[in-house]
Coordinates of C-alpha atoms in Angstrom, one line a residue:
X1 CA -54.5 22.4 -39.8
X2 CA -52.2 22.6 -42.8
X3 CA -53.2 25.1 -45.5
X4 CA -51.5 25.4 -48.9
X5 CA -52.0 29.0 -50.5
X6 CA -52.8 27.1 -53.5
X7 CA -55.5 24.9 -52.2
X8 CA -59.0 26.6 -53.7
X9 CA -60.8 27.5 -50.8
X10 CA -64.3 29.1 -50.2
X11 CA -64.0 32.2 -47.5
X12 CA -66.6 33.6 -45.7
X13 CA -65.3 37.3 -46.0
X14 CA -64.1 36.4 -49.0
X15 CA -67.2 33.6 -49.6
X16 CA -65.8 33.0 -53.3
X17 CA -62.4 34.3 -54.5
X18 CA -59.3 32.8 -55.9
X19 CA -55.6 33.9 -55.5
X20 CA -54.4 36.6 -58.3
X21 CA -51.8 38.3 -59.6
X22 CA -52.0 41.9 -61.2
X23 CA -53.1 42.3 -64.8
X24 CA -52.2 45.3 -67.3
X25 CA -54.9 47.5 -67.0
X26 CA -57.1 47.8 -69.9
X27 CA -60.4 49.8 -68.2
X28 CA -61.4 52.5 -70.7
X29 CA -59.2 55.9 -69.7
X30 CA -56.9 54.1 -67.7
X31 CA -54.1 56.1 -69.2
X32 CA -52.1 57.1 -65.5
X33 CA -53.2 60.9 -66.0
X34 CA -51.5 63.2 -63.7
X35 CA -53.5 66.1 -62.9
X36 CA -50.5 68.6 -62.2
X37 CA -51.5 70.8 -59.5
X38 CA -55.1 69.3 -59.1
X39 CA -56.1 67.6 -56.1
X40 CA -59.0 64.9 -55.7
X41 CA -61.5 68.1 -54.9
X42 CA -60.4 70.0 -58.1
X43 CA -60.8 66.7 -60.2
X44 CA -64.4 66.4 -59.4
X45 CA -65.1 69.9 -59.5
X46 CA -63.9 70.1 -62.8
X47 CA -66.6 67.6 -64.6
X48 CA -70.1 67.7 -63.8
X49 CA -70.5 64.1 -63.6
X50 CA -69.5 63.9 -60.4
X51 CA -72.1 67.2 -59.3
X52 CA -74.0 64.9 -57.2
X53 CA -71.3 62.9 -55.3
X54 CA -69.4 66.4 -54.8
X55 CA -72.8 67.5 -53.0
X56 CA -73.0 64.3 -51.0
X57 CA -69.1 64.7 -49.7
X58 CA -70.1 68.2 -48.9
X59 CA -72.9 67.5 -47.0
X60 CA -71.0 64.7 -45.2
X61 CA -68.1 67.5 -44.1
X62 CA -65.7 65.5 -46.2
X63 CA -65.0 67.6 -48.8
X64 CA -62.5 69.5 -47.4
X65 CA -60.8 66.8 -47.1
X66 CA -60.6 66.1 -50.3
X67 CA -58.5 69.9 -51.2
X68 CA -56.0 69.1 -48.5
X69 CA -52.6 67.5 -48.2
X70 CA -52.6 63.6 -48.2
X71 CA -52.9 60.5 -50.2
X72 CA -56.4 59.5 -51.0
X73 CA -58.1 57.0 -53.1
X74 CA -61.6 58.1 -54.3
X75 CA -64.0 56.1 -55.9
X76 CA -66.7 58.5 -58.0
X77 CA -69.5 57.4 -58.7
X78 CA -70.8 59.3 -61.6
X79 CA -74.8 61.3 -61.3
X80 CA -76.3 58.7 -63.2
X81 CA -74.7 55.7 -60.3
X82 CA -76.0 57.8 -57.8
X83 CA -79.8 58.4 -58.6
X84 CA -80.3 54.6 -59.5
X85 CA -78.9 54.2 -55.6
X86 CA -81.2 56.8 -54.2
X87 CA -84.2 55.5 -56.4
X88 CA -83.9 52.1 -55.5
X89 CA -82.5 52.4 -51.7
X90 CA -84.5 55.6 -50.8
X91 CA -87.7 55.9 -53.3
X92 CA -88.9 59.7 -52.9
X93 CA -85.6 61.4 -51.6
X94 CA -83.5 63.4 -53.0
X95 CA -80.3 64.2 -52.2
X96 CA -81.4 67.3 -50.1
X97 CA -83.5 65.0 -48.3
X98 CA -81.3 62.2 -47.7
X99 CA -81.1 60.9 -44.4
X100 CA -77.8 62.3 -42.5
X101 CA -76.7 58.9 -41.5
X102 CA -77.3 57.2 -45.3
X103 CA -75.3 60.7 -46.7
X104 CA -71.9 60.1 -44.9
X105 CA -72.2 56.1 -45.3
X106 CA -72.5 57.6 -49.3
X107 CA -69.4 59.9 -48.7
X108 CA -67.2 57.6 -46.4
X109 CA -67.6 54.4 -48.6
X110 CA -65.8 55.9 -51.2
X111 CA -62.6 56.9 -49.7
X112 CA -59.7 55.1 -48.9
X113 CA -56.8 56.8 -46.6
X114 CA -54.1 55.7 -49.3
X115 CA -53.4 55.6 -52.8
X116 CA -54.6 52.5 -54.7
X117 CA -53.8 51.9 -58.7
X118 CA -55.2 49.1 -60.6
X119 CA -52.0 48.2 -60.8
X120 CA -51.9 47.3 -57.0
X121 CA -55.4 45.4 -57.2
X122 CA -55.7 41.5 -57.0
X123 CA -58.8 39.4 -56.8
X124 CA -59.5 39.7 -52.8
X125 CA -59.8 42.6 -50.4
X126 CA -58.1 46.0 -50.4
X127 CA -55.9 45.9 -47.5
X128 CA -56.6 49.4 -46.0
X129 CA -60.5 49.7 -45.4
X130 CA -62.4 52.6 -46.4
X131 CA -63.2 55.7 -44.2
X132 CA -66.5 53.9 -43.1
X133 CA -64.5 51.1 -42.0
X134 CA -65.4 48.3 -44.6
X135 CA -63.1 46.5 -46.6
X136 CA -63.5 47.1 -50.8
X137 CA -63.9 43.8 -52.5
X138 CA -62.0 43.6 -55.8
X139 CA -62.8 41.0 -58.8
X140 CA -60.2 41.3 -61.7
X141 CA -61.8 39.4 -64.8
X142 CA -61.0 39.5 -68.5
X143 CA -64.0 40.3 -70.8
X144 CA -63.8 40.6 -75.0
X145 CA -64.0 44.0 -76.4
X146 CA -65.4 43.6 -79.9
X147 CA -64.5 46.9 -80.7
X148 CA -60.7 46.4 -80.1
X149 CA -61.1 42.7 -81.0
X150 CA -59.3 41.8 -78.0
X151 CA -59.8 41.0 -74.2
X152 CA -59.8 43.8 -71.9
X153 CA -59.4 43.7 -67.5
X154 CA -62.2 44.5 -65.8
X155 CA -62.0 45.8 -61.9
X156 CA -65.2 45.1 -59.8
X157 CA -65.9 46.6 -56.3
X158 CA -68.3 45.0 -54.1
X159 CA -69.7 42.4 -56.8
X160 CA -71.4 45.2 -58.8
X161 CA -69.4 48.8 -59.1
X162 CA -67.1 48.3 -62.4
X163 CA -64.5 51.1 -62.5
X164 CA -65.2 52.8 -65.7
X165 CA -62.2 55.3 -66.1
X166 CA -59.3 54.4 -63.6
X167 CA -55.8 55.8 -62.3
X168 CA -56.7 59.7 -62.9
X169 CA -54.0 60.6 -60.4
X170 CA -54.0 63.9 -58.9
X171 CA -52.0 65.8 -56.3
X172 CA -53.4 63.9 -53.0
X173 CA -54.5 61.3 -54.5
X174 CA -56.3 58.8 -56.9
X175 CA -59.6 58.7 -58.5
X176 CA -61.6 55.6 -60.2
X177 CA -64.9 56.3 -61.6
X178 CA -67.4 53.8 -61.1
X179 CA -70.6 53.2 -62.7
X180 CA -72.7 52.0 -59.5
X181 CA -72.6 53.1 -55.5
X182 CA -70.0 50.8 -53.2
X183 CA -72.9 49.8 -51.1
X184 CA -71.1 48.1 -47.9
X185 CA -73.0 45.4 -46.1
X186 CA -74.3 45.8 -42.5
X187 CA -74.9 41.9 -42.3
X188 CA -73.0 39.9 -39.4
X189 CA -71.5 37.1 -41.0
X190 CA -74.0 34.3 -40.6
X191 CA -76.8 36.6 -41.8
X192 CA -74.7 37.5 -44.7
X193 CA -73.3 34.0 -45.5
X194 CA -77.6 33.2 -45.4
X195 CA -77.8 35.4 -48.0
X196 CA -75.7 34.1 -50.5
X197 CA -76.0 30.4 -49.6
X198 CA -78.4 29.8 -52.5
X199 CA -76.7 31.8 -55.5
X200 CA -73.2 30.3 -54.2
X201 CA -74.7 26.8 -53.9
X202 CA -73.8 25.8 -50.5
X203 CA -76.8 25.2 -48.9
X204 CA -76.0 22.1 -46.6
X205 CA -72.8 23.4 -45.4
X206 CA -74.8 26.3 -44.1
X207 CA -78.1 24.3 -42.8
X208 CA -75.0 22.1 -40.5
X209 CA -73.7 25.9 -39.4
X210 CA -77.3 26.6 -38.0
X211 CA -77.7 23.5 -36.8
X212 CA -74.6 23.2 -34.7
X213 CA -75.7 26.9 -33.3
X214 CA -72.2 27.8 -34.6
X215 CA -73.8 30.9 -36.1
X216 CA -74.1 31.8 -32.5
X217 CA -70.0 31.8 -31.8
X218 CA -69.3 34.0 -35.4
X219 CA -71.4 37.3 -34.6
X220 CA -69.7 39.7 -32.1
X221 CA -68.0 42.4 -34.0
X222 CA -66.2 44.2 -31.1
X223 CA -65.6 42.9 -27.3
X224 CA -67.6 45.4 -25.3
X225 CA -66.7 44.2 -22.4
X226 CA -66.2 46.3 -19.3
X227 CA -62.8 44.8 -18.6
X228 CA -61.7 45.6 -22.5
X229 CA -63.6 48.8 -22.3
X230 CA -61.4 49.7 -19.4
X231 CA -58.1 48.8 -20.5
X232 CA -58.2 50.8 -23.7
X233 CA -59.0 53.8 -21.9
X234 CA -56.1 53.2 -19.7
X235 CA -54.5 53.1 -22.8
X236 CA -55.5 55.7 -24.8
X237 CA -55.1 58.8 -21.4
X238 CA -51.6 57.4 -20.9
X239 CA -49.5 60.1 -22.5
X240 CA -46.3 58.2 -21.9
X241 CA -47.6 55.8 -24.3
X242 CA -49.1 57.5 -26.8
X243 CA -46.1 60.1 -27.2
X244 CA -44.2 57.4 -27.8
X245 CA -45.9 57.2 -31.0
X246 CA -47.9 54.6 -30.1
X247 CA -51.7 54.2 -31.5
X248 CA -54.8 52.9 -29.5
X249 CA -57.4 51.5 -31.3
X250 CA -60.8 52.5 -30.7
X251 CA -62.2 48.8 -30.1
X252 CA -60.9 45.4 -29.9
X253 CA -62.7 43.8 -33.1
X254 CA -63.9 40.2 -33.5
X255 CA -63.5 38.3 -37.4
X256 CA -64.2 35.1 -38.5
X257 CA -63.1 33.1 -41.5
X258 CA -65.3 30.5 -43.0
X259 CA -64.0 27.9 -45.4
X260 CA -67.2 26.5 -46.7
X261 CA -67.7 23.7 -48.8
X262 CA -70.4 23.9 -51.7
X263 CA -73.4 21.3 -52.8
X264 CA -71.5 20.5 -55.4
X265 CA -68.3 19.3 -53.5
X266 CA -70.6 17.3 -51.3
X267 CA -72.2 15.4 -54.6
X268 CA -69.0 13.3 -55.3
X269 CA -68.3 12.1 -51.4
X270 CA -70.1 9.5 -50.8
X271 CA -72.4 8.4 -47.0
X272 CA -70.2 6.1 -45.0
X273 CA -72.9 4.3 -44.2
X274 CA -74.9 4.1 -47.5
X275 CA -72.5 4.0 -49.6
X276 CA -73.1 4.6 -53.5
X277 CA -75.4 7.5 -52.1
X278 CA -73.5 10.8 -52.0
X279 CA -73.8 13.0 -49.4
X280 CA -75.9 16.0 -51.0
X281 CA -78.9 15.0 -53.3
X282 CA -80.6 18.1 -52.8
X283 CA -82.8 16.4 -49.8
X284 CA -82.1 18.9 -47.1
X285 CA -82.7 17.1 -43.7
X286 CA -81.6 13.3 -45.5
X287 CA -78.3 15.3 -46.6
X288 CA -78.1 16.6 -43.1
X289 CA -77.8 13.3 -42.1
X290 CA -75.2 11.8 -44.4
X291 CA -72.7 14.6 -43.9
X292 CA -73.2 13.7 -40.1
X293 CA -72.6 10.4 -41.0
X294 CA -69.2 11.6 -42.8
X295 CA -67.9 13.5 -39.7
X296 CA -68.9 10.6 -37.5
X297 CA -66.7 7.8 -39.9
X298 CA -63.8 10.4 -39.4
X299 CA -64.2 11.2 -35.0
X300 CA -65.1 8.2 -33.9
X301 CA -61.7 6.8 -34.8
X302 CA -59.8 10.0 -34.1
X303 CA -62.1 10.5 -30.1
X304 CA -62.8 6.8 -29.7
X305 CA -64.0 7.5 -26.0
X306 CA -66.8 10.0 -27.3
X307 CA -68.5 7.9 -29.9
X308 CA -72.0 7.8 -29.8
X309 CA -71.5 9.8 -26.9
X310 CA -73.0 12.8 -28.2
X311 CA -74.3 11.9 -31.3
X312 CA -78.1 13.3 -30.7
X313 CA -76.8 16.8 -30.1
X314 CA -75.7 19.0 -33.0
X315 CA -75.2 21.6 -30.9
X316 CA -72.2 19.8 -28.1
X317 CA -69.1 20.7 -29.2
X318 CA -68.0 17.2 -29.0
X319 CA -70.7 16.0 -31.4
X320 CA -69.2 14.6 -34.3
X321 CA -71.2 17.2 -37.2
X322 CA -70.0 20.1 -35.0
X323 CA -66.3 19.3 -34.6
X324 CA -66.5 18.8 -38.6
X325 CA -67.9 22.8 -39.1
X326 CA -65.6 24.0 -36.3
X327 CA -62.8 22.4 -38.0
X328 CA -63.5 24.8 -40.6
X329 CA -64.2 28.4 -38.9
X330 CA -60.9 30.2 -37.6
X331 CA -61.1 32.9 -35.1
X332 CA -59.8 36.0 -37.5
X333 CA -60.3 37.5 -40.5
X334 CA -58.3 35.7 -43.8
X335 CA -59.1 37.0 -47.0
X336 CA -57.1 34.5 -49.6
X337 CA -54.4 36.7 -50.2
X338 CA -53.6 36.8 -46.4
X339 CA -53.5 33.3 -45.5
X340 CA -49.8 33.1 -46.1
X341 CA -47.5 35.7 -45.5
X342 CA -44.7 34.7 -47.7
X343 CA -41.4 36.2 -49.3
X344 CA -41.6 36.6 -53.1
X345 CA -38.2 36.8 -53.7
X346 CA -37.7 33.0 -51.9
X347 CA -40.2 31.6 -53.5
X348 CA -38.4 32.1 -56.8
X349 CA -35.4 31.3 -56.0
X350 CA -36.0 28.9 -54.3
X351 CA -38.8 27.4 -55.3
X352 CA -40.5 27.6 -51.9
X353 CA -44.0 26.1 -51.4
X354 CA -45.9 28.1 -49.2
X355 CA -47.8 26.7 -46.0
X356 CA -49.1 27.9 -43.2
X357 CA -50.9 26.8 -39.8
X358 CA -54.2 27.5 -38.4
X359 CA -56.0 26.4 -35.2
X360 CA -59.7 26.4 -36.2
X361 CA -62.4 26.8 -33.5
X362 CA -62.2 23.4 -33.5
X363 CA -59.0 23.0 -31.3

């Protein structure tokens, strides 16, 4: 499969993202403070808008952390993010009475092992997840600022949390305050591309993903299996290889990539076999139908010796409608910015059109 980094595509961890550069930062107090001395504890010591996320980091054992030697990004929710999560997620609680497990979900969401300006954002994923092991998901848009008469950037994390005061840089560290919780999503990926399907608009691209059972092959997170299990504990009691600097990792971890195709796509490609009717009309099952009708025009001539082989089962691998949504799952995780790994300084000079190739779980 050829894929140009400048193709649009719709991602399933991304879902809905487009390539970006960095913008000048122009978030209210995003002056690059450095707090000489201060480290990300002392910073939120300091104000008392951050009283309630400095109790939940505390409770968490994490705060500690936060005084000691290291590079850190924190996101800080302020007191008034945090009591519109707990009201809405955890109606009655307080954070005294917090469940344990929900109190270091809070604390470990919000920190990031490195140092991340605004200045290193684009419109994707953070490359380094987050101490709870979740990616951050940052939007970059432009809004206009009537009070400045201007346009201003605007970071989003997670869809919702905007950082309200960025780049506070401290002596370990960063810290962006945000107005809302980084809530992190415990969905597998079907159940979360589900979720979104509607709001996004692609409703028949994910009614053919259920109905080819490909959902099924897109929901292990990590390979428990004994034989796995086994050989990174070989691994990780070798001393001879992990004195050699060598790192084990604690699982073997599945991802998936989904390039999905929205409603709206499918309203200007038209049924093979009725033509003048386009594929989605909004008629679930009939538009089920058409787009197998699509994928049949194009592997019939490309498997002659399966067609109409397989035809009454979504769910064979050799059925035309599944070979079309395989063709667009790959086996890993690609957020947009990843899907090319490229050299800047060739692409200047020489003008270089990036492209890479994928093998989708299609073959």
């Amino acid at each position: 499969m050829k894929r140009n980094i400048y193709n649009k595509v719709i991602g399933c961890v991304v879902l809905a993202t487009m390539l970006s550069g960095c913008y000048d930062d122009g978030v209210e107090g995003d002056s690059y403070y450095v707090f000489q001395g201060q480290t990300v504890g002392d910073y939120l010591d300091a104000d008392g808008k951050y009283g309630e996320f400095s109790t939940i980091l505390e409770r968490a054992g994490m705060k500690g952390l936060m005084y000691a030697y290291g590079d850190y990004t924190c996101f800080a929710p302020t007191n008034e993010a945090i009591d519109r999560y707990v009201d809405s997620n955890y109606p009655g609680c307080t954070l005294e009475t917090l469940p344990d497990s929900a109190v270091v979900a809070l604390a470990k969401s919000h920190l990031i092992g490195v140092r991340y300006l605004t200045s290193d954002f684009s419109t994707g994923y953070l490359q380094k997840p987050n101490m709870y092991d979740r990616k951050v998901q940052v939007t970059i848009e432009k809004e206009f600022d009537a009070a400045i008469n201007d346009s201003m950037t605007v970071f989003v994390l997670n869809d919702y949390s905007r950082i309200i005061q960025a780049n506070d840089t401290v002596s370990n560290g960063v810290v962006h305050t945000i107005d809302r919780v980084l809530e992190q999503s415990s969905y597998v990926l079907p159940d979360y591309m589900q979720s979104k399907c509607e709001t996004l608009g692609f409703t028949l691209f994910m009614e053919a993903l259920k109905q080819t059972h490909l959902t099924d092959s897109i929901l292990r997170e990590k390979d428990e299996s004994p034989g796995m299990l086994s050989r990174l504990a070989q691994y990780a009691s070798n001393s001879e290889y992990t004195t050699e600097g060598n790192k084990v990792p604690p699982a073997r971890k599945f991802g998936y990539t989904v390039l999905v195709e929205k409603d709206n796509l499918y309203k200007t490609v038209y049924d093979p076999q009725n033509m003048g009717k386009p594929v989605y009309t909004g008629d679930l099952q009939a538009d089920l139908v058409s787009l197998f009708n699509y994928a049949k025009d194009i592997y019939d001539k490309v498997y002659p010796d399966d067609k109409g082989v397989y035809d009454d089962d979504y769910t064979h691998p050799k059925n035309p409608l599944n070979r079309f949504i395989a063709y667009h799952i790959l086996d890993r995780n690609a957020s947009y910015g990843d899907l090319v790994c490229s050299t800047p300084d060739w692409s200047v000079q020489e003008g270089g059109d990036f492209v890479e190739y994928y093998e989708t779980m299609a073959g």
